[in-house]
PDB file of N, CA, C and O in Angstrom:
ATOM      1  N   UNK Q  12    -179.601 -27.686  57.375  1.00 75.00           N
ATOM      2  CA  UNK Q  12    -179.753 -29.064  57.794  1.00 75.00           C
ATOM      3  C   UNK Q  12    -179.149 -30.028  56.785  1.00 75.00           C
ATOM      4  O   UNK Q  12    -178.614 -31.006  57.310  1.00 75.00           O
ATOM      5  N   UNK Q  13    -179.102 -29.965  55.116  1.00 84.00           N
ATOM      6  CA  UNK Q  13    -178.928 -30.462  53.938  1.00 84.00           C
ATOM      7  C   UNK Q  13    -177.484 -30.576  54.749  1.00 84.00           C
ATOM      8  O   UNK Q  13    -177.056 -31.602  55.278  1.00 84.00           O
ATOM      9  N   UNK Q  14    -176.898 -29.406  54.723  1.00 85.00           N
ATOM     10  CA  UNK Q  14    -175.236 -29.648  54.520  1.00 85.00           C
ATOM     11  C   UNK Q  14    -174.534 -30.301  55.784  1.00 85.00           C
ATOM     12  O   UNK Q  14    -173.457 -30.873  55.622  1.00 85.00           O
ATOM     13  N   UNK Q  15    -175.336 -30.203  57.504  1.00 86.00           N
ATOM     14  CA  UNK Q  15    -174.968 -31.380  58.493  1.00 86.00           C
ATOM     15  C   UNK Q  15    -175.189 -32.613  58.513  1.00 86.00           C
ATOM     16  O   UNK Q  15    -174.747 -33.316  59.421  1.00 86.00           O
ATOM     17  N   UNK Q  16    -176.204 -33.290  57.109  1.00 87.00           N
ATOM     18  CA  UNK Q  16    -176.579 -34.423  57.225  1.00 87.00           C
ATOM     19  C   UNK Q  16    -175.353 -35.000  56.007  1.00 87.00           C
ATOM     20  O   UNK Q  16    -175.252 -36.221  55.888  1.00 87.00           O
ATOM     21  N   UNK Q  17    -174.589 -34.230  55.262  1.00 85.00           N
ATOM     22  CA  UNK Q  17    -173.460 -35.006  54.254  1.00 85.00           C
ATOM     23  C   UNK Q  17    -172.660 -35.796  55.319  1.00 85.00           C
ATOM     24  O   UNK Q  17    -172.458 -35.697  56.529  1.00 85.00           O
ATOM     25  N   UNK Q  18    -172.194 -36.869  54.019  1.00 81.00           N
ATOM     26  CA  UNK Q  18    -171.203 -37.733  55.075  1.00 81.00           C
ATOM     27  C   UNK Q  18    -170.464 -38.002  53.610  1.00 81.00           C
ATOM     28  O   UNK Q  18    -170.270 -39.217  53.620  1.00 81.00           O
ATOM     29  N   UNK Q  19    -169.976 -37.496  52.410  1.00 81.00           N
ATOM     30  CA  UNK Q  19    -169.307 -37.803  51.410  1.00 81.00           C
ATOM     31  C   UNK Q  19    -169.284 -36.488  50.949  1.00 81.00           C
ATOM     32  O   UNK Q  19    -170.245 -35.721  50.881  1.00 81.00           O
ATOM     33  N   UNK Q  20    -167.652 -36.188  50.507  1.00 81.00           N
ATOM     34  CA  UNK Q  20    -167.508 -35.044  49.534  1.00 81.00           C
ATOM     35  C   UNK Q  20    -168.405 -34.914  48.713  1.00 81.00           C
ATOM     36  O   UNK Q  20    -169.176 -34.036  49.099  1.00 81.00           O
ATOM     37  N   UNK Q  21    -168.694 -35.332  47.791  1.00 83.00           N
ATOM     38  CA  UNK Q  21    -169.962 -34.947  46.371  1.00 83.00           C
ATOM     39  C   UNK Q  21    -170.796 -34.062  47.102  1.00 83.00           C
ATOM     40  O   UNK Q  21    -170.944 -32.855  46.910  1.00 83.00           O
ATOM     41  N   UNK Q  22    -171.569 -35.116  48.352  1.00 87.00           N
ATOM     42  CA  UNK Q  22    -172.785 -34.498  48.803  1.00 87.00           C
ATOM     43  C   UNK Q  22    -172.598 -33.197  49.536  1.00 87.00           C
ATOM     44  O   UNK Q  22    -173.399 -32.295  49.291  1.00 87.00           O
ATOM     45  N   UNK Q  23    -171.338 -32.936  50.675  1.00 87.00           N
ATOM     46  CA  UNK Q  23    -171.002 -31.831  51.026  1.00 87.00           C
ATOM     47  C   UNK Q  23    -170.972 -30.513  50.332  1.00 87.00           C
ATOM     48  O   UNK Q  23    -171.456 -29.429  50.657  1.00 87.00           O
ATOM     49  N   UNK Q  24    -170.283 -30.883  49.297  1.00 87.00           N
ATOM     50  CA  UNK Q  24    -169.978 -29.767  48.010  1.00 87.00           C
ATOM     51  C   UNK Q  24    -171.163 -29.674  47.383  1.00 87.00           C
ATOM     52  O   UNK Q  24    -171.071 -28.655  46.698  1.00 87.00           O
ATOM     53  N   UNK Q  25    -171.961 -30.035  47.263  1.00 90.00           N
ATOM     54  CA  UNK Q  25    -173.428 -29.570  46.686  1.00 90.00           C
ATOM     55  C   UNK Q  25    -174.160 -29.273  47.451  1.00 90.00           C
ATOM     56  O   UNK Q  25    -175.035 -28.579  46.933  1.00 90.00           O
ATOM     57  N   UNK Q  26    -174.324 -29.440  48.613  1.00 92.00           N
ATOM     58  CA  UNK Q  26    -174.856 -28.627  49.805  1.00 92.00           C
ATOM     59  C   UNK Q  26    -174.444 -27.581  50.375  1.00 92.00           C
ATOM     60  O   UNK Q  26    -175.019 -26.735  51.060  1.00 92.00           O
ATOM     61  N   UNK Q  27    -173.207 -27.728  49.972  1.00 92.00           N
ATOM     62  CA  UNK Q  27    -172.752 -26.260  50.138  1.00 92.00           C
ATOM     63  C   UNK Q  27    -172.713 -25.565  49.188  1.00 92.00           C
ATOM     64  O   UNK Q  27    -172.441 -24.371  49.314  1.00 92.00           O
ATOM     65  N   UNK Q  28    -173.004 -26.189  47.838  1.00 94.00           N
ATOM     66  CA  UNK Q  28    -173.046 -24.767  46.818  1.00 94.00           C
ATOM     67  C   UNK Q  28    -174.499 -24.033  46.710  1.00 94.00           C
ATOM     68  O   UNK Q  28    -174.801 -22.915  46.293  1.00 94.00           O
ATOM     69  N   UNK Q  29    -175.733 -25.715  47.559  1.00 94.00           N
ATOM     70  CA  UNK Q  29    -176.739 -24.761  47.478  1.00 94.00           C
ATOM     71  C   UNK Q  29    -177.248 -23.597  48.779  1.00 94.00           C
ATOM     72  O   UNK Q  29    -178.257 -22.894  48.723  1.00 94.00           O
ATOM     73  N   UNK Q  30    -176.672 -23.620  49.431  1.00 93.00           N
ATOM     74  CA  UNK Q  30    -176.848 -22.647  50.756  1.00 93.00           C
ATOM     75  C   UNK Q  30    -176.409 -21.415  49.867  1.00 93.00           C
ATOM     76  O   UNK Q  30    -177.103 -20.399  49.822  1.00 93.00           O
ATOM     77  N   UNK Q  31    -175.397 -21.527  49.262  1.00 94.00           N
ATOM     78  CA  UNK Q  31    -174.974 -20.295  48.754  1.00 94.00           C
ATOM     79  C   UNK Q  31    -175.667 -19.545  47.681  1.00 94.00           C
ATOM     80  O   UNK Q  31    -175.690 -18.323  47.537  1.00 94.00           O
ATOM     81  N   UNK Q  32    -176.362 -20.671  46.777  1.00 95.00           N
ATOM     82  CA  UNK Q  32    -177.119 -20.221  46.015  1.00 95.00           C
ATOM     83  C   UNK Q  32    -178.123 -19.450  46.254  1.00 95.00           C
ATOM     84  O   UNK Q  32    -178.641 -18.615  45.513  1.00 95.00           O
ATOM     85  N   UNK Q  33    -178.447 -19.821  47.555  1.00 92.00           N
ATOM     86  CA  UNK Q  33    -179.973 -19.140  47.812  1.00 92.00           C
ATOM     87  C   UNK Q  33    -179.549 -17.830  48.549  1.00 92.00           C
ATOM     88  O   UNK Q  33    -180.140 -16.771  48.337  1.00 92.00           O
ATOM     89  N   UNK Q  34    -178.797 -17.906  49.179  1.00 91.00           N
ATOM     90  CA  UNK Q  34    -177.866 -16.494  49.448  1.00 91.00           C
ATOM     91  C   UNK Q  34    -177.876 -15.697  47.878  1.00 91.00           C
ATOM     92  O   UNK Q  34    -178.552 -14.675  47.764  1.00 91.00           O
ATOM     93  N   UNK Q  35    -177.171 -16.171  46.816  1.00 94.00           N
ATOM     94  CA  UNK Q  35    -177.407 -15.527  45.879  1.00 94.00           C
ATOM     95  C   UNK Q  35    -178.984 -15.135  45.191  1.00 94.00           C
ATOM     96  O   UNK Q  35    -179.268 -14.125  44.547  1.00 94.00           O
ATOM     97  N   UNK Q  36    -179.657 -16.002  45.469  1.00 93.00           N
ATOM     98  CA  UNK Q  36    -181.284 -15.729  44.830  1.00 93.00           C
ATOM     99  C   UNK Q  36    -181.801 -14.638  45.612  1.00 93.00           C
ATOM    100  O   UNK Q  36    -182.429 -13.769  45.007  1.00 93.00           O
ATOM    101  N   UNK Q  37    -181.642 -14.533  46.872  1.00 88.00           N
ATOM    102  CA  UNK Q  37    -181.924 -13.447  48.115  1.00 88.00           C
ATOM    103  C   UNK Q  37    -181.702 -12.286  47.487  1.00 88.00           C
ATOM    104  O   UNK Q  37    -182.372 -11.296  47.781  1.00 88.00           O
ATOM    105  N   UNK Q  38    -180.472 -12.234  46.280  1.00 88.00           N
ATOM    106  CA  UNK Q  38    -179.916 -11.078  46.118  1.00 88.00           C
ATOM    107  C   UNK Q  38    -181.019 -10.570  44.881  1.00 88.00           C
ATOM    108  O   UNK Q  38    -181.226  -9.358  44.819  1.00 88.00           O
ATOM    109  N   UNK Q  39    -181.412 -11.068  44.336  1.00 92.00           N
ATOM    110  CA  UNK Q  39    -182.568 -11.101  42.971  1.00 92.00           C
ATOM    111  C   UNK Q  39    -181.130 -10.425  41.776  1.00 92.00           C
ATOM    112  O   UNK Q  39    -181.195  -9.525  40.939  1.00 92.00           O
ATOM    113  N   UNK Q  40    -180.318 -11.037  42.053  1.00 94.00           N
ATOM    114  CA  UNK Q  40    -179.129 -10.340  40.718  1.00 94.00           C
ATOM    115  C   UNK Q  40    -179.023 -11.209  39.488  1.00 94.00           C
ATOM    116  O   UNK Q  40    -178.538 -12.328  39.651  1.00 94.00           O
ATOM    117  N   UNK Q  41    -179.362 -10.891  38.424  1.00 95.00           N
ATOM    118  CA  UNK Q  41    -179.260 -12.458  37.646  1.00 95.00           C
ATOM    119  C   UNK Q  41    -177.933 -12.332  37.252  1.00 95.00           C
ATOM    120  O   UNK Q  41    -177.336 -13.391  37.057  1.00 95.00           O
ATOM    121  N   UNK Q  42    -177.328 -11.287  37.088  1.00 96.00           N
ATOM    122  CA  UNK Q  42    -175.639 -11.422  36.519  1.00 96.00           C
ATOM    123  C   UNK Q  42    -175.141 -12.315  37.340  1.00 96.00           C
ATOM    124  O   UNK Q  42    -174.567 -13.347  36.993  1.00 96.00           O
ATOM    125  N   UNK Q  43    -175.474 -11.710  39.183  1.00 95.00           N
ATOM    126  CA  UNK Q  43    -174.518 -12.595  40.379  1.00 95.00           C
ATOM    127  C   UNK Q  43    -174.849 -13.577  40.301  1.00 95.00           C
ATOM    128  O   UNK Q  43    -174.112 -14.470  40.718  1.00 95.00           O
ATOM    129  N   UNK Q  44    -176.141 -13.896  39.719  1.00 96.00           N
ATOM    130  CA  UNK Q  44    -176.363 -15.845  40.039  1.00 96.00           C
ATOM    131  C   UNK Q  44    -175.830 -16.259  38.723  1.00 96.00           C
ATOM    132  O   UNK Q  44    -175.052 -17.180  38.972  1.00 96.00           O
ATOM    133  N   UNK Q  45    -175.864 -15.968  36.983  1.00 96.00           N
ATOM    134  CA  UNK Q  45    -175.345 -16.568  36.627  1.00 96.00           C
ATOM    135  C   UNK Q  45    -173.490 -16.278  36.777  1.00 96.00           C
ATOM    136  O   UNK Q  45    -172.959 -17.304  36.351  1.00 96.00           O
ATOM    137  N   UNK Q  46    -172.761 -15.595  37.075  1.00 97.00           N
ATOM    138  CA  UNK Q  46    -171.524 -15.711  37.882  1.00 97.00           C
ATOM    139  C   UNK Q  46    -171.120 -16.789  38.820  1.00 97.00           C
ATOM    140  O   UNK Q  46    -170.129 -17.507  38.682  1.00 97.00           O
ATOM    141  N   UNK Q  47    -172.289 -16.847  40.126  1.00 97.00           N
ATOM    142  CA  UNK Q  47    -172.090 -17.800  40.522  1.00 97.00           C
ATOM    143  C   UNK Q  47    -172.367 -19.253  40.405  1.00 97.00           C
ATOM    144  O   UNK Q  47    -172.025 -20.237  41.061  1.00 97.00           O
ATOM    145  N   UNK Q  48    -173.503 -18.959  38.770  1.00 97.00           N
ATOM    146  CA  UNK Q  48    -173.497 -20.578  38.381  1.00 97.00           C
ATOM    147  C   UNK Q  48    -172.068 -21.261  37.561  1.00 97.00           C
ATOM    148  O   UNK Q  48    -171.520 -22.355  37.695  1.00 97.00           O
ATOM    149  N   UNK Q  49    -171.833 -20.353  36.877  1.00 97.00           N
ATOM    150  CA  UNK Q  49    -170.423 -20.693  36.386  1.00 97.00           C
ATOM    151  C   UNK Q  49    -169.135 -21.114  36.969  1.00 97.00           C
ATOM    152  O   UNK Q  49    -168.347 -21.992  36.616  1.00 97.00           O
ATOM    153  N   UNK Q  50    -169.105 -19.985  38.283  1.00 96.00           N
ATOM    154  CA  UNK Q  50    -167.885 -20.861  39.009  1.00 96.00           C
ATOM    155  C   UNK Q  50    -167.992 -21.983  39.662  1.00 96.00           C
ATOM    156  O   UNK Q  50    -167.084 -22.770  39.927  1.00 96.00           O
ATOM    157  N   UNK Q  51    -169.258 -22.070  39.959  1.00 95.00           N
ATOM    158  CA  UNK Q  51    -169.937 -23.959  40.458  1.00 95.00           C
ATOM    159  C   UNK Q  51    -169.889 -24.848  38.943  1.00 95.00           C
ATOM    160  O   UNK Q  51    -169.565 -26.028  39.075  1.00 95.00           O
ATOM    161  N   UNK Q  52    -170.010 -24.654  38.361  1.00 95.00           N
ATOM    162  CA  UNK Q  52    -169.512 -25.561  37.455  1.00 95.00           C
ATOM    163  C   UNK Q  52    -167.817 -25.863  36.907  1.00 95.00           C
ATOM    164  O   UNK Q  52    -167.289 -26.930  36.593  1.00 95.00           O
ATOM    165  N   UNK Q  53    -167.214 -24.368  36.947  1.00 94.00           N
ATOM    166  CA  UNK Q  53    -165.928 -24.776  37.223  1.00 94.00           C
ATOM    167  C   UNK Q  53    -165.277 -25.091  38.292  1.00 94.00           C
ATOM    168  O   UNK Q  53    -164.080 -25.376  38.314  1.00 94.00           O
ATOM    169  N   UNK Q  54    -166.117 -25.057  39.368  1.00 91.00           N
ATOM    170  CA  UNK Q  54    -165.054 -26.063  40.387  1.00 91.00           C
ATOM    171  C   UNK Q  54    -165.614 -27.669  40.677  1.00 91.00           C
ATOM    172  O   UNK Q  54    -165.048 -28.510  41.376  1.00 91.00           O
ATOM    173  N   UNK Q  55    -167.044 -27.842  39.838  1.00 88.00           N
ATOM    174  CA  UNK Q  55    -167.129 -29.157  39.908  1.00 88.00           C
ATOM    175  C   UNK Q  55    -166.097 -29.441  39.390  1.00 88.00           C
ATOM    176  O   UNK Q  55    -165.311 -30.003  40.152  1.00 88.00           O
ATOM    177  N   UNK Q  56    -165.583 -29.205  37.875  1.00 88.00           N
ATOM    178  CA  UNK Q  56    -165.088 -29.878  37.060  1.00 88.00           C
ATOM    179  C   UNK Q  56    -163.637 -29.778  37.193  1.00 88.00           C
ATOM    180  O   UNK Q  56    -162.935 -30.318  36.338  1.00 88.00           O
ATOM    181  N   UNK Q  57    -163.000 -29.016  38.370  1.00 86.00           N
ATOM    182  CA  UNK Q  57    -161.802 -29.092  39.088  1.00 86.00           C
ATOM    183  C   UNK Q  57    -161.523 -30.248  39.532  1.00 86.00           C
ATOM    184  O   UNK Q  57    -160.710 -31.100  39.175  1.00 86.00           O
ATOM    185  N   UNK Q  58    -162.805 -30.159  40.913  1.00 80.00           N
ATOM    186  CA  UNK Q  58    -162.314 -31.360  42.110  1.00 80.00           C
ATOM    187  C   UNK Q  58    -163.509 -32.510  41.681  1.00 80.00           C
ATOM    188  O   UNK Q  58    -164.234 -32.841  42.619  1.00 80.00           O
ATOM    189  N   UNK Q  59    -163.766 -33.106  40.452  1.00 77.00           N
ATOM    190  CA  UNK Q  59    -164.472 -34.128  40.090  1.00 77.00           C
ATOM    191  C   UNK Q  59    -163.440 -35.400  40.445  1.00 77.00           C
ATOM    192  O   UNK Q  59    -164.026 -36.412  40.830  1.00 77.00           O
ATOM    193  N   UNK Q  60    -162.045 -35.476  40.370  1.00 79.00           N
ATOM    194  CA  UNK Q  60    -162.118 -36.448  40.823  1.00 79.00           C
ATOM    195  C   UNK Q  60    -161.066 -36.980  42.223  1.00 79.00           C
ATOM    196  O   UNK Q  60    -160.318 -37.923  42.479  1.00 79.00           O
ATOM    197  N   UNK Q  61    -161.588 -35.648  42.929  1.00 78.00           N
ATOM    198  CA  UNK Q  61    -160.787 -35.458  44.364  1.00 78.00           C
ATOM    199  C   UNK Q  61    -161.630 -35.914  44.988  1.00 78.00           C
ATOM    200  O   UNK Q  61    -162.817 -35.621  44.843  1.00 78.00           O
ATOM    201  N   UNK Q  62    -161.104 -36.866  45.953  1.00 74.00           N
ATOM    202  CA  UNK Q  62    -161.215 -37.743  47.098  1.00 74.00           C
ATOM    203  C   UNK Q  62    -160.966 -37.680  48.271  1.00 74.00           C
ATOM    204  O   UNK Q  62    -160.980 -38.773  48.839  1.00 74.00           O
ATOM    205  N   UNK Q  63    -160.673 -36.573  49.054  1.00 73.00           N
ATOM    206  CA  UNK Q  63    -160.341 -36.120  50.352  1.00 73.00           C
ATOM    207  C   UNK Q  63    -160.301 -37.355  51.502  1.00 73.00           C
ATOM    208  O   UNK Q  63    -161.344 -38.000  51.613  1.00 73.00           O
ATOM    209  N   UNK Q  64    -159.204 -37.712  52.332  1.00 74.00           N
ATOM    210  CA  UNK Q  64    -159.445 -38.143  53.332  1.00 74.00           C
ATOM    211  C   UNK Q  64    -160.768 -38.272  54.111  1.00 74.00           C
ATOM    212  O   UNK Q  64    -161.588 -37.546  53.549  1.00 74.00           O
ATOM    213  N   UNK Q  65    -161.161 -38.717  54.869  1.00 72.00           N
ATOM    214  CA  UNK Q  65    -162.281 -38.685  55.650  1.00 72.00           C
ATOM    215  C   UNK Q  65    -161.840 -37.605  56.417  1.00 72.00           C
ATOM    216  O   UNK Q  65    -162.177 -36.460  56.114  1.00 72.00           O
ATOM    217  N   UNK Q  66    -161.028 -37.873  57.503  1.00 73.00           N
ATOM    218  CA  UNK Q  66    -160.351 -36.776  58.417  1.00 73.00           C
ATOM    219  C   UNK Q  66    -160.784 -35.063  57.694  1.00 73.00           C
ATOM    220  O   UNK Q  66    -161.632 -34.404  58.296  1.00 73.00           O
ATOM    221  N   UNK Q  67    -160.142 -34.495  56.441  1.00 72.00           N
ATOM    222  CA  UNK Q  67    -160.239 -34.072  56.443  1.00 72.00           C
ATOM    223  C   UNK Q  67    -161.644 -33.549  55.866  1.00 72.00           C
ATOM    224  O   UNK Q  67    -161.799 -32.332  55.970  1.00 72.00           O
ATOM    225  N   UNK Q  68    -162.528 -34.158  55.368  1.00 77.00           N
ATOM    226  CA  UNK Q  68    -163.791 -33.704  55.226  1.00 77.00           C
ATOM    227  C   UNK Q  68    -164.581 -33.789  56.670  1.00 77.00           C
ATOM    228  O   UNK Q  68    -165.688 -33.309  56.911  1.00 77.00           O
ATOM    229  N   UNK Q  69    -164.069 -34.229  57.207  1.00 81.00           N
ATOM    230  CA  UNK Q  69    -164.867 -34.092  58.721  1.00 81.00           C
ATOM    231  C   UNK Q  69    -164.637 -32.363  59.457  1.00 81.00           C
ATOM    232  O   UNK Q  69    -165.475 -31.577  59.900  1.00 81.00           O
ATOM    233  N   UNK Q  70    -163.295 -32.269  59.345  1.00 82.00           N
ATOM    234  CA  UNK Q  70    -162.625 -31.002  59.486  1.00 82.00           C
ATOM    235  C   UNK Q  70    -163.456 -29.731  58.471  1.00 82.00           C
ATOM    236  O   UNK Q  70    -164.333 -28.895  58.688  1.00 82.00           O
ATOM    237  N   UNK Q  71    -162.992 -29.958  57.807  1.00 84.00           N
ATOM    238  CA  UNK Q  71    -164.285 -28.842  56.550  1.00 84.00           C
ATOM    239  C   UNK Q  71    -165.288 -29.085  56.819  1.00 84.00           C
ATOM    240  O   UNK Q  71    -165.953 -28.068  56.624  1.00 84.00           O
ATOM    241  N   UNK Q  72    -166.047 -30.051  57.269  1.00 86.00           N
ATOM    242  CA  UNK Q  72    -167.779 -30.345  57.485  1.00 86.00           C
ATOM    243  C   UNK Q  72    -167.713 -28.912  58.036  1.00 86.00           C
ATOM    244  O   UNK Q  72    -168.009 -27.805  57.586  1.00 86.00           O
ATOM    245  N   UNK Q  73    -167.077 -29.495  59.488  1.00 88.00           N
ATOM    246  CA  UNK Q  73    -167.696 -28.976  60.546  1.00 88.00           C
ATOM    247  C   UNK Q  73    -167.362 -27.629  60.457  1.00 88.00           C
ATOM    248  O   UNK Q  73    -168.159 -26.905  61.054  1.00 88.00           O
ATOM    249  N   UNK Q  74    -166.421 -27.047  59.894  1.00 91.00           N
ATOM    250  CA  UNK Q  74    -166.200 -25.519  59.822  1.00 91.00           C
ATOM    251  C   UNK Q  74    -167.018 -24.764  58.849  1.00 91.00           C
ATOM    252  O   UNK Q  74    -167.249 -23.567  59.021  1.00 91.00           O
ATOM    253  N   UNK Q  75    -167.416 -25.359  57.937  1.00 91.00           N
ATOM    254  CA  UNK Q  75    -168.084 -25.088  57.109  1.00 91.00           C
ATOM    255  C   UNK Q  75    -169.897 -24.739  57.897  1.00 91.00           C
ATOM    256  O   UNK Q  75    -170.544 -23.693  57.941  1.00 91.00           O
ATOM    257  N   UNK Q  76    -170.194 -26.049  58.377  1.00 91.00           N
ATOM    258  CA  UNK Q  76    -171.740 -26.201  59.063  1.00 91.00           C
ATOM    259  C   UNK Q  76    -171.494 -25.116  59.950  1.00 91.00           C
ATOM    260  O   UNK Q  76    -171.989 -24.032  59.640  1.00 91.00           O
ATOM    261  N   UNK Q  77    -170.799 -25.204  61.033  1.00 93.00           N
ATOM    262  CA  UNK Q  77    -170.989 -23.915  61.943  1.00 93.00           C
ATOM    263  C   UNK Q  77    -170.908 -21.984  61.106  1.00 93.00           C
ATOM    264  O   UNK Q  77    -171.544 -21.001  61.487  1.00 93.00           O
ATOM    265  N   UNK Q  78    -169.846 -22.078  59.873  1.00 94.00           N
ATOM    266  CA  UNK Q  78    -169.961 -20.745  59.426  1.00 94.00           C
ATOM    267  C   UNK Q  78    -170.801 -20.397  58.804  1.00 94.00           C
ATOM    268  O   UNK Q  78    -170.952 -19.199  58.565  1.00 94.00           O
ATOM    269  N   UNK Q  79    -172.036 -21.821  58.107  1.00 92.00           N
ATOM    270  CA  UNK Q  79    -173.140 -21.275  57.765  1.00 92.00           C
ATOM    271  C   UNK Q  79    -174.367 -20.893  58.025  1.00 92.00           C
ATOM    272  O   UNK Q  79    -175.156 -20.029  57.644  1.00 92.00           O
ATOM    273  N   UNK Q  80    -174.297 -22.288  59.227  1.00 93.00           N
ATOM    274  CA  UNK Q  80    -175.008 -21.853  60.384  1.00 93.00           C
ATOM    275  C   UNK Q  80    -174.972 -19.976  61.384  1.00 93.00           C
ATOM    276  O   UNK Q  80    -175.902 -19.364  61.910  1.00 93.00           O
ATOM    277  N   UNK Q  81    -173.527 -19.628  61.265  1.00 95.00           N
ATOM    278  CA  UNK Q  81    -173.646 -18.199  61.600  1.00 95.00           C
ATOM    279  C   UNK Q  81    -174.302 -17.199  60.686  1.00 95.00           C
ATOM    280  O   UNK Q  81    -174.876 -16.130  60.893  1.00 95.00           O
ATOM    281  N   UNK Q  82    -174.011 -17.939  59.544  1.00 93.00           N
ATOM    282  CA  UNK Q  82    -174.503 -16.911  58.492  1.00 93.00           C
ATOM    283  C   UNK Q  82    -176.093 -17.151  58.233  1.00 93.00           C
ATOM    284  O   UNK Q  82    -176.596 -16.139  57.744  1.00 93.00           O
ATOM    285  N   UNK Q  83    -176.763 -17.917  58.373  1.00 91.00           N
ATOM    286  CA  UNK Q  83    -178.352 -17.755  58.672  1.00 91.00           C
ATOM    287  C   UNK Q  83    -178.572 -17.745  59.979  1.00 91.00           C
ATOM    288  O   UNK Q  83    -179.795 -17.879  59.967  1.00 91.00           O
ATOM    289  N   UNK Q  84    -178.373 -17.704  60.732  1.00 94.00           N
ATOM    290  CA  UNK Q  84    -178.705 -16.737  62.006  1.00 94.00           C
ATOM    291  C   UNK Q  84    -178.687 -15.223  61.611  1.00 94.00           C
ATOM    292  O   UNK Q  84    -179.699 -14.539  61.764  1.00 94.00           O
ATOM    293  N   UNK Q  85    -177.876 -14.861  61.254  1.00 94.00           N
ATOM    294  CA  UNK Q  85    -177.460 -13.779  60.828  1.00 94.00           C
ATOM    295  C   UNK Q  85    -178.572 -13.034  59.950  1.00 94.00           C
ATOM    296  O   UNK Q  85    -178.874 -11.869  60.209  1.00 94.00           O
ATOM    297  N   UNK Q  86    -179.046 -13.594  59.121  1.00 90.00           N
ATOM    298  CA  UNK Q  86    -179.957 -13.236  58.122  1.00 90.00           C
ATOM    299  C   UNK Q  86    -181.489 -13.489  58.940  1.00 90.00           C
ATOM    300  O   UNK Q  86    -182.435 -12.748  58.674  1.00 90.00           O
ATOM    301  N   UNK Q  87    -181.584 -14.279  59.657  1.00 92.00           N
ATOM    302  CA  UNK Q  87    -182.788 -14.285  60.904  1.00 92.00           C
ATOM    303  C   UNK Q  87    -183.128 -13.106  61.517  1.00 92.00           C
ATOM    304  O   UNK Q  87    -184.307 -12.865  61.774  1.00 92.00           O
ATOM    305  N   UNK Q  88    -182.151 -12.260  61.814  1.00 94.00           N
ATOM    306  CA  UNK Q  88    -181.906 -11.401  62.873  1.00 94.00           C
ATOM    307  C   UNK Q  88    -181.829 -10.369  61.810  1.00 94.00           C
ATOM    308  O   UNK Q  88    -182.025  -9.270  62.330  1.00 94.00           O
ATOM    309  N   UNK Q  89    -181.611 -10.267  60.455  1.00 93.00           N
ATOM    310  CA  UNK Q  89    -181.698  -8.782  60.060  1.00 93.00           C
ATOM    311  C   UNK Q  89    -180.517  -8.014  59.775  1.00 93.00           C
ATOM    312  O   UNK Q  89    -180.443  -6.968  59.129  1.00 93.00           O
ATOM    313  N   UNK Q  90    -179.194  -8.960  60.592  1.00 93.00           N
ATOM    314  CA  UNK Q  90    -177.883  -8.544  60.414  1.00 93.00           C
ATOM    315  C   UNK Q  90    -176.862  -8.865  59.201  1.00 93.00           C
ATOM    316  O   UNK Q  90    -175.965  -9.700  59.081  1.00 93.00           O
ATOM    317  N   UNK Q  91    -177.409  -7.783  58.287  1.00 88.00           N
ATOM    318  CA  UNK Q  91    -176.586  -7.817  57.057  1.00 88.00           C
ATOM    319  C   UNK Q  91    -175.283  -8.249  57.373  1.00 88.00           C
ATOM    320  O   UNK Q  91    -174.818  -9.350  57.079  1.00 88.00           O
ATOM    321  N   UNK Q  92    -174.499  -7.016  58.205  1.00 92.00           N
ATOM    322  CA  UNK Q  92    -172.968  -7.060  58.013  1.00 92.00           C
ATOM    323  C   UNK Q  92    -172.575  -8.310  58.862  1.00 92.00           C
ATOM    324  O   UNK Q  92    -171.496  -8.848  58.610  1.00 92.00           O
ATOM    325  N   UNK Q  93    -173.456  -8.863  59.954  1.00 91.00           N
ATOM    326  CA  UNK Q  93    -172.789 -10.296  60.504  1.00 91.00           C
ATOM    327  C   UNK Q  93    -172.939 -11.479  59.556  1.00 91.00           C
ATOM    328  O   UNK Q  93    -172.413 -12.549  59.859  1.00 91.00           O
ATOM    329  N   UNK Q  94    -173.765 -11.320  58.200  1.00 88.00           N
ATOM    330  CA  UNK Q  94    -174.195 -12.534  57.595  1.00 88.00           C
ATOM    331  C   UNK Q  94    -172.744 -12.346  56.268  1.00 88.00           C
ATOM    332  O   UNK Q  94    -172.202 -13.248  55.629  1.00 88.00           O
ATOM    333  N   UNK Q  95    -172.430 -10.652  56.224  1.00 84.00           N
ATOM    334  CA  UNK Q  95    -171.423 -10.700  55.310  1.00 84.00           C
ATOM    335  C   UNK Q  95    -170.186 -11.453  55.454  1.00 84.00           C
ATOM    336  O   UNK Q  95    -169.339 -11.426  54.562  1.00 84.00           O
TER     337      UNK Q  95
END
C-alpha cells in the first residue's frame, strides 16, 4: 500500500527499498540483509540528486506496484518460485 500511495521519487524509492527489505528479513540472513543494506545506501547516494520526469516515474510506479503486488500474492499463497 506504502509504495501505491508515492507520488515523488524519494518516496517511491524508499518504499520500494522497504518491501524488499522485508522480503529480505523473511529470509532471517544477516549477511543478505546487511548486503542488501549496503547496496541501498549505495544507490541512494547514486540517484540523490536525480529528478526523473513525472511521466516517467508514473511508468516505474506502476510497473513496479503491480510486480510487487505479484510478488506478495505470491508469498500469500505459499508460492516460493512465483514470488522468485
Amino acid at each position: 500500500d506504502a509504495l501505491a500511495q508515492t507520488s515523488c521519487w524519494v518516496d517511491f524509492k524508499a518504499a520500494k527499498y522497504a518491501f524488499h527489505r522485508c522480503i529480505v528479513q523473511i529470509a532471517r540472513n544477516g549477511f543478505l540483509a546487511a548486503m542488501f543494506d549496503q547496496l541501498v545506501a549505495s544507490r541512494r547516494q547514486a540517484w540523490a540528486s536525480y529528478h526523473p520526469h513525472p511521466q516517467h516515474l508514473t511508468a516505474a510506479h506502476a510497473l513496479c506496484v503491480e510486480e510487487c503486488s505479484a510478488i506478495l500474492a505470491a508469498f500469500h499463497r505459499g508460492d516460493a518460485e512465483a514470488a522468485a
